[in-house]
Short mmCIF file of C-alpha atoms in Angstrom, two decimals:
data_model
loop_
_atom_site.label_atom_id
_atom_site.label_comp_id
_atom_site.label_asym_id
_atom_site.label_seq_id
_atom_site.Cartn_x
_atom_site.Cartn_y
_atom_site.Cartn_z
CA UNK A 1 -37.06 -18.48 5.59
CA UNK A 2 -33.73 -18.26 7.39
CA UNK A 3 -30.60 -19.50 5.61
CA UNK A 4 -28.22 -21.97 7.27
CA UNK A 5 -25.18 -20.29 5.70
CA UNK A 6 -22.65 -19.07 8.28
CA UNK A 7 -20.26 -16.15 7.71
CA UNK A 8 -17.23 -15.34 9.89
CA UNK A 9 -18.16 -12.56 12.31
CA UNK A 10 -21.88 -13.12 11.68
CA UNK A 11 -22.48 -16.21 13.82
CA UNK A 12 -25.40 -14.58 15.68
CA UNK A 13 -26.99 -13.14 12.55
CA UNK A 14 -30.01 -14.61 10.79
CA UNK A 15 -29.75 -14.49 6.99
CA UNK A 16 -33.36 -14.19 5.87
CA UNK A 17 -32.76 -13.88 2.14
CA UNK A 18 -29.88 -14.26 -0.32
CA UNK A 19 -30.04 -13.07 -3.94
CA UNK A 20 -27.74 -11.99 -6.78
CA UNK A 21 -28.41 -8.58 -8.32
CA UNK A 22 -26.20 -7.09 -11.06
CA UNK A 23 -23.37 -9.53 -10.24
CA UNK A 24 -23.52 -8.52 -6.57
CA UNK A 25 -24.48 -10.84 -3.74
CA UNK A 26 -27.20 -9.31 -1.57
CA UNK A 27 -27.72 -10.75 1.91
CA UNK A 28 -30.75 -9.69 3.96
CA UNK A 29 -29.93 -10.09 7.64
CA UNK A 30 -31.32 -9.42 11.09
CA UNK A 31 -30.40 -10.11 14.70
CA UNK A 32 -32.57 -12.21 17.03
CA UNK A 33 -34.85 -10.36 19.41
CA UNK A 34 -33.32 -10.13 22.88
CA UNK A 35 -33.37 -7.99 25.99
CA UNK A 36 -31.41 -4.71 25.88
CA UNK A 37 -30.54 -2.26 28.63
CA UNK A 38 -31.71 1.29 28.12
CA UNK A 39 -28.71 3.66 27.83
CA UNK A 40 -30.72 6.31 29.67
CA UNK A 41 -32.07 4.50 32.76
CA UNK A 42 -30.45 1.02 32.52
CA UNK A 43 -33.84 -0.72 32.57
CA UNK A 44 -34.05 -3.92 30.49
CA UNK A 45 -36.59 -3.99 27.69
CA UNK A 46 -37.64 -6.18 24.76
CA UNK A 47 -40.25 -3.78 23.41
CA UNK A 48 -39.64 -3.01 19.73
CA UNK A 49 -40.25 0.56 18.58
CA UNK A 50 -39.60 0.13 14.83
CA UNK A 51 -37.31 -1.28 12.12
CA UNK A 52 -35.25 0.29 9.36
CA UNK A 53 -33.15 -1.21 6.56
CA UNK A 54 -29.46 -0.26 6.58
CA UNK A 55 -27.39 -0.96 3.45
CA UNK A 56 -23.83 -2.08 4.30
CA UNK A 57 -20.92 -2.90 2.00
CA UNK A 58 -19.11 -6.09 3.08
CA UNK A 59 -16.14 -8.20 1.96
CA UNK A 60 -16.54 -10.48 -1.04
CA UNK A 61 -18.45 -13.71 -0.53
CA UNK A 62 -18.08 -16.45 -3.17
CA UNK A 63 -15.83 -14.01 -5.11
CA UNK A 64 -18.71 -11.55 -5.52
CA UNK A 65 -18.99 -8.02 -4.17
CA UNK A 66 -21.38 -8.29 -1.25
CA UNK A 67 -24.04 -5.97 0.15
CA UNK A 68 -25.76 -6.51 3.48
CA UNK A 69 -29.32 -5.27 3.98
CA UNK A 70 -29.51 -5.13 7.75
CA UNK A 71 -33.02 -4.97 9.25
CA UNK A 72 -32.06 -2.81 12.18
CA UNK A 73 -34.28 -2.93 15.22
CA UNK A 74 -34.95 -0.01 17.58
CA UNK A 75 -36.13 -0.65 21.10
CA UNK A 76 -38.45 1.49 23.23
CA UNK A 77 -37.99 1.94 26.97
CA UNK A 78 -40.72 2.87 29.44
CA UNK A 79 -38.75 6.03 30.25
CA UNK A 80 -39.39 7.23 26.70
CA UNK A 81 -35.91 6.56 25.30
CA UNK A 82 -35.60 5.04 21.82
CA UNK A 83 -32.31 3.29 20.96
CA UNK A 84 -30.85 0.93 18.35
CA UNK A 85 -29.90 -2.66 19.13
CA UNK A 86 -26.24 -3.54 19.63
CA UNK A 87 -24.33 -5.30 16.85
CA UNK A 88 -20.70 -6.26 16.21
CA UNK A 89 -20.50 -5.93 12.44
CA UNK A 90 -21.10 -2.24 11.68
CA UNK A 91 -20.26 0.88 13.66
CA UNK A 92 -22.57 3.83 14.16
CA UNK A 93 -22.98 6.12 11.12
CA UNK A 94 -20.99 3.69 8.95
CA UNK A 95 -22.01 2.14 5.62
CA UNK A 96 -19.03 -0.25 5.53
CA UNK A 97 -18.81 -3.32 7.74
CA UNK A 98 -16.15 -3.56 10.46
CA UNK A 99 -14.33 -6.34 8.59
CA UNK A 100 -14.48 -4.40 5.32
CA UNK A 101 -12.95 -1.35 7.00
CA UNK A 102 -10.16 -3.41 8.55
CA UNK A 103 -9.27 -5.11 5.26
CA UNK A 104 -9.41 -1.79 3.40
CA UNK A 105 -6.98 -0.14 5.83
CA UNK A 106 -4.44 -2.94 5.42
CA UNK A 107 -4.81 -2.96 1.63
CA UNK A 108 -4.43 0.84 1.48
CA UNK A 109 -0.82 0.34 2.64
CA UNK A 110 0.09 -2.75 0.65
CA UNK A 111 -1.73 -1.93 -2.58
CA UNK A 112 0.13 -0.32 -5.48
CA UNK A 113 -2.21 2.68 -5.70
CA UNK A 114 -5.36 3.89 -3.98
CA UNK A 115 -7.22 3.63 -7.29
CA UNK A 116 -6.27 -0.03 -7.72
CA UNK A 117 -7.32 -0.81 -4.14
CA UNK A 118 -10.65 0.92 -4.72
CA UNK A 119 -11.30 -1.20 -7.82
CA UNK A 120 -10.49 -4.43 -5.97
CA UNK A 121 -12.90 -3.61 -3.14
CA UNK A 122 -15.59 -2.00 -5.27
CA UNK A 123 -15.42 1.38 -3.57
CA UNK A 124 -14.08 4.87 -4.33
CA UNK A 125 -10.47 6.03 -4.19
CA UNK A 126 -11.46 8.79 -1.76
CA UNK A 127 -12.79 6.16 0.66
CA UNK A 128 -9.45 4.31 0.50
CA UNK A 129 -7.58 7.58 1.13
CA UNK A 130 -9.71 8.29 4.22
CA UNK A 131 -9.00 4.83 5.63
CA UNK A 132 -5.30 5.35 4.99
CA UNK A 133 -5.44 8.69 6.82
CA UNK A 134 -7.15 7.04 9.80
CA UNK A 135 -4.52 4.31 10.00
CA UNK A 136 -1.65 6.77 9.57
CA UNK A 137 -3.03 9.01 12.32
CA UNK A 138 -3.37 6.10 14.75
CA UNK A 139 0.10 4.81 13.88
CA UNK A 140 1.74 8.20 14.32
CA UNK A 141 0.00 8.77 17.66
CA UNK A 142 0.97 5.38 19.06
CA UNK A 143 3.40 5.13 21.92
CA UNK A 144 6.97 5.64 20.75
CA UNK A 145 8.63 2.48 19.46
CA UNK A 146 12.37 1.85 19.36
CA UNK A 147 13.63 1.28 15.84
CA UNK A 148 16.11 -1.53 14.99
CA UNK A 149 19.74 -0.93 14.02
CA UNK A 150 18.99 -1.16 10.29
CA UNK A 151 15.94 0.59 8.84
CA UNK A 152 14.70 1.35 5.35
CA UNK A 153 12.58 4.35 4.40
CA UNK A 154 10.58 4.74 1.21
CA UNK A 155 7.81 6.98 -0.02
CA UNK A 156 4.29 6.09 -1.16
CA UNK A 157 2.15 8.24 -3.43
CA UNK A 158 -1.12 8.75 -1.64
CA UNK A 159 -2.57 12.25 -2.19
CA UNK A 160 -3.97 12.43 1.35
CA UNK A 161 -4.84 15.56 3.31
CA UNK A 162 -1.35 15.45 4.88
CA UNK A 163 0.45 15.54 1.53
CA UNK A 164 0.87 13.81 -1.81
CA UNK A 165 3.34 11.28 -0.39
CA UNK A 166 3.56 9.23 2.80
CA UNK A 167 6.68 7.60 4.22
CA UNK A 168 7.00 3.93 5.11
CA UNK A 169 9.51 2.91 7.80
CA UNK A 170 10.57 -0.76 7.53
CA UNK A 171 13.06 -3.14 9.10
CA UNK A 172 16.08 -3.05 6.79
CA UNK A 173 16.85 -6.75 7.33
CA UNK A 174 13.45 -8.47 7.47
CA UNK A 175 11.72 -5.82 5.28
CA UNK A 176 8.71 -5.88 7.59
CA UNK A 177 6.79 -2.56 7.87
CA UNK A 178 7.26 -0.79 11.20
CA UNK A 179 5.51 2.55 10.87
CA UNK A 180 3.92 5.03 8.49
CA UNK A 181 4.55 8.77 8.55
CA UNK A 182 1.74 10.99 7.23
CA UNK A 183 4.07 12.87 4.88
CA UNK A 184 7.70 12.96 3.70
CA UNK A 185 8.56 16.42 4.98
CA UNK A 186 12.03 16.85 6.45
CA UNK A 187 10.80 18.05 9.84
CA UNK A 188 8.38 15.11 10.15
CA UNK A 189 11.20 12.63 9.48
CA UNK A 190 13.61 14.41 11.84
CA UNK A 191 11.11 14.50 14.70
CA UNK A 192 10.26 10.82 14.32
CA UNK A 193 13.88 9.61 14.10
CA UNK A 194 14.98 11.74 17.05
CA UNK A 195 12.21 10.25 19.15
CA UNK A 196 12.58 6.60 18.09
CA UNK A 197 15.95 6.17 16.39
CA UNK A 198 18.53 6.10 19.18
CA UNK A 199 19.61 2.56 18.17
CA UNK A 200 19.65 3.13 14.40
CA UNK A 201 23.06 2.70 12.76
CA UNK A 202 22.20 2.09 9.09
CA UNK A 203 19.50 3.72 6.95
CA UNK A 204 18.58 2.36 3.51
CA UNK A 205 16.80 4.94 1.35
CA UNK A 206 16.58 6.46 -2.10
CA UNK A 207 18.94 9.21 -3.21
CA UNK A 208 16.69 12.07 -2.07
CA UNK A 209 18.72 14.98 -0.71
CA UNK A 210 15.97 16.00 1.74
CA UNK A 211 15.86 12.46 3.18
CA UNK A 212 19.63 12.48 3.57
CA UNK A 213 19.65 15.83 5.38
CA UNK A 214 16.82 14.78 7.71
CA UNK A 215 18.55 11.49 8.61
CA UNK A 216 21.93 13.12 9.18
CA UNK A 217 20.46 15.85 11.39
CA UNK A 218 18.33 13.43 13.44
CA UNK A 219 20.78 10.55 14.00
CA UNK A 220 24.34 10.24 15.25
CA UNK A 221 26.46 9.73 12.10
CA UNK A 222 24.43 6.91 10.55
CA UNK A 223 25.64 4.84 7.59
CA UNK A 224 23.42 5.81 4.64
CA UNK A 225 22.92 3.13 2.00
CA UNK A 226 21.38 3.95 -1.38
CA UNK A 227 18.39 1.73 -2.12
CA UNK A 228 19.35 -0.66 -4.92
CA UNK A 229 16.18 -0.02 -6.93
CA UNK A 230 16.80 3.72 -7.14
CA UNK A 231 20.54 3.28 -7.71
CA UNK A 232 19.97 0.86 -10.60
CA UNK A 233 17.42 3.25 -12.07
CA UNK A 234 20.02 6.04 -12.21
CA UNK A 235 22.41 3.73 -14.10
CA UNK A 236 19.79 2.96 -16.74
CA UNK A 237 18.73 6.60 -16.96
CA UNK A 238 22.35 7.57 -17.63
CA UNK A 239 22.63 4.99 -20.43
CA UNK A 240 19.36 6.20 -21.93
CA UNK A 241 20.61 9.78 -21.83
CA UNK A 242 23.69 8.82 -23.84
CA UNK A 243 21.57 6.87 -26.35
CA UNK A 244 19.18 9.77 -26.95
CA UNK A 245 21.99 12.28 -27.36
CA UNK A 246 23.97 10.09 -29.77
CA UNK A 247 21.05 8.99 -31.94
CA UNK A 248 19.88 12.60 -32.40
CA UNK A 249 22.75 13.12 -34.87
CA UNK A 250 22.03 10.00 -36.94
CA UNK A 251 20.09 9.60 -40.16
CA UNK A 252 16.30 9.58 -39.68
CA UNK A 253 15.98 5.86 -40.37
CA UNK A 254 18.64 4.82 -37.83
CA UNK A 255 17.44 7.38 -35.27
CA UNK A 256 13.84 6.17 -35.40
CA UNK A 257 14.82 2.50 -35.54
CA UNK A 258 17.21 2.87 -32.59
CA UNK A 259 14.47 4.53 -30.56
CA UNK A 260 12.08 1.69 -31.43
CA UNK A 261 14.69 -0.96 -30.50
CA UNK A 262 15.96 0.82 -27.36
CA UNK A 263 15.04 -2.19 -25.23
CA UNK A 264 18.15 -4.01 -26.53
CA UNK A 265 20.32 -1.65 -24.47
CA UNK A 266 18.46 -2.37 -21.22
CA UNK A 267 18.18 -6.16 -21.40
CA UNK A 268 20.93 -8.30 -19.95
CA UNK A 269 23.23 -9.45 -22.78
CA UNK A 270 22.49 -13.12 -22.05
CA UNK A 271 18.74 -12.45 -22.42
CA UNK A 272 18.92 -11.09 -25.98
CA UNK A 273 17.68 -13.16 -28.90
CA UNK A 274 19.49 -13.32 -32.22
CA UNK A 275 17.61 -10.36 -33.73
CA UNK A 276 18.19 -8.19 -30.64
CA UNK A 277 21.91 -9.00 -30.67
CA UNK A 278 22.16 -7.94 -34.32
CA UNK A 279 20.59 -4.53 -33.65
CA UNK A 280 22.66 -4.02 -30.51
CA UNK A 281 25.93 -4.67 -32.32
CA UNK A 282 24.89 -2.41 -35.20
CA UNK A 283 24.24 0.60 -32.98
CA UNK A 284 27.24 0.03 -30.71
CA UNK A 285 29.50 -0.01 -33.78
CA UNK A 286 28.05 3.35 -34.85
CA UNK A 287 29.21 5.12 -31.66
CA UNK A 288 32.24 4.47 -29.47
CA UNK A 289 30.70 6.55 -26.65
CA UNK A 290 27.46 4.57 -26.74
CA UNK A 291 29.47 1.33 -26.67
CA UNK A 292 31.38 2.52 -23.59
CA UNK A 293 28.15 3.46 -21.81
CA UNK A 294 26.63 0.05 -22.58
CA UNK A 295 29.73 -1.82 -21.37
CA UNK A 296 29.66 0.16 -18.11
CA UNK A 297 26.04 -0.86 -17.63
CA UNK A 298 26.93 -4.52 -18.20
CA UNK A 299 29.83 -4.34 -15.73
CA UNK A 300 27.53 -2.76 -13.17
CA UNK A 301 25.03 -5.63 -13.63
CA UNK A 302 27.81 -8.18 -13.04
CA UNK A 303 28.94 -6.36 -9.91
CA UNK A 304 25.35 -6.03 -8.70
CA UNK A 305 24.72 -9.78 -9.07
CA UNK A 306 27.84 -10.59 -7.04
CA UNK A 307 26.89 -8.02 -4.38
CA UNK A 308 23.46 -9.63 -3.96
CA UNK A 309 25.02 -13.07 -3.48
CA UNK A 310 27.52 -11.70 -0.95
CA UNK A 311 24.75 -9.91 0.92
CA UNK A 312 22.63 -13.06 1.17
CA UNK A 313 25.62 -15.02 2.50
CA UNK A 314 26.34 -12.35 5.12
CA UNK A 315 22.70 -12.34 6.27
CA UNK A 316 22.82 -16.12 6.75
CA UNK A 317 25.81 -15.91 9.10
#
């Protein structure tokens, strides 16, 4: 008996059965019988040759991973040609629906890792990587696009066939993604910026030397701005380096306790509770150099907060 449930993109599909198996929703579907033109002789026919069941992975329905069992019809023409009926929800030789593939490609860019994306969609990480490769290839081969005056570049860990990392090009003001490069190699970046970056004046990026060289060689004296995330990370790494070096000369108890309580050095001073403040003061009093490093970190945080406010005000004008 046909179900009256309607799914987006499946308006013409008859759902003949719906069941839940191992926490997965299984939908048995078929298309209505209708006349098809033979791809060989263009003669119309409604004669059915046979049926086969095709298993297709689809997007979640009712928050459950969904499988489609498509009863695929093959038609027979009087000229002897056998051909499958046309449908809009799965491409030839595919086991993933069109909508599933589209969603997976988008998520492969925005997700934190390919493994996480695979877990969300109930598929394998290698499948996510292949979809990312397809999207990157199409994006790279698109007609050249002119980049805005301010751009930001950042790498993504992907482990694709083009390399372990891909490069995201974004608008430096709106932060909207513009393009994806298949790898982070210097020549790839140079070629892309020379082709599309005639209007670029400012580039926001991490402190990678290879990125810097590629940008400087491709563009006409751009202003290079260190990405705040990477810059802040270097400040905290420097403080941690001082802490580890200083505590190595302390008594075992203080050395181990300082390592265990190292978070007190990284928190903002106004975020520390009474116990954290006590430990912080104890260790800062044990080393003048460590105290200087911590005070520099705090001054940097104050400057950084003011810089963010100033930047937001400038963007509003």
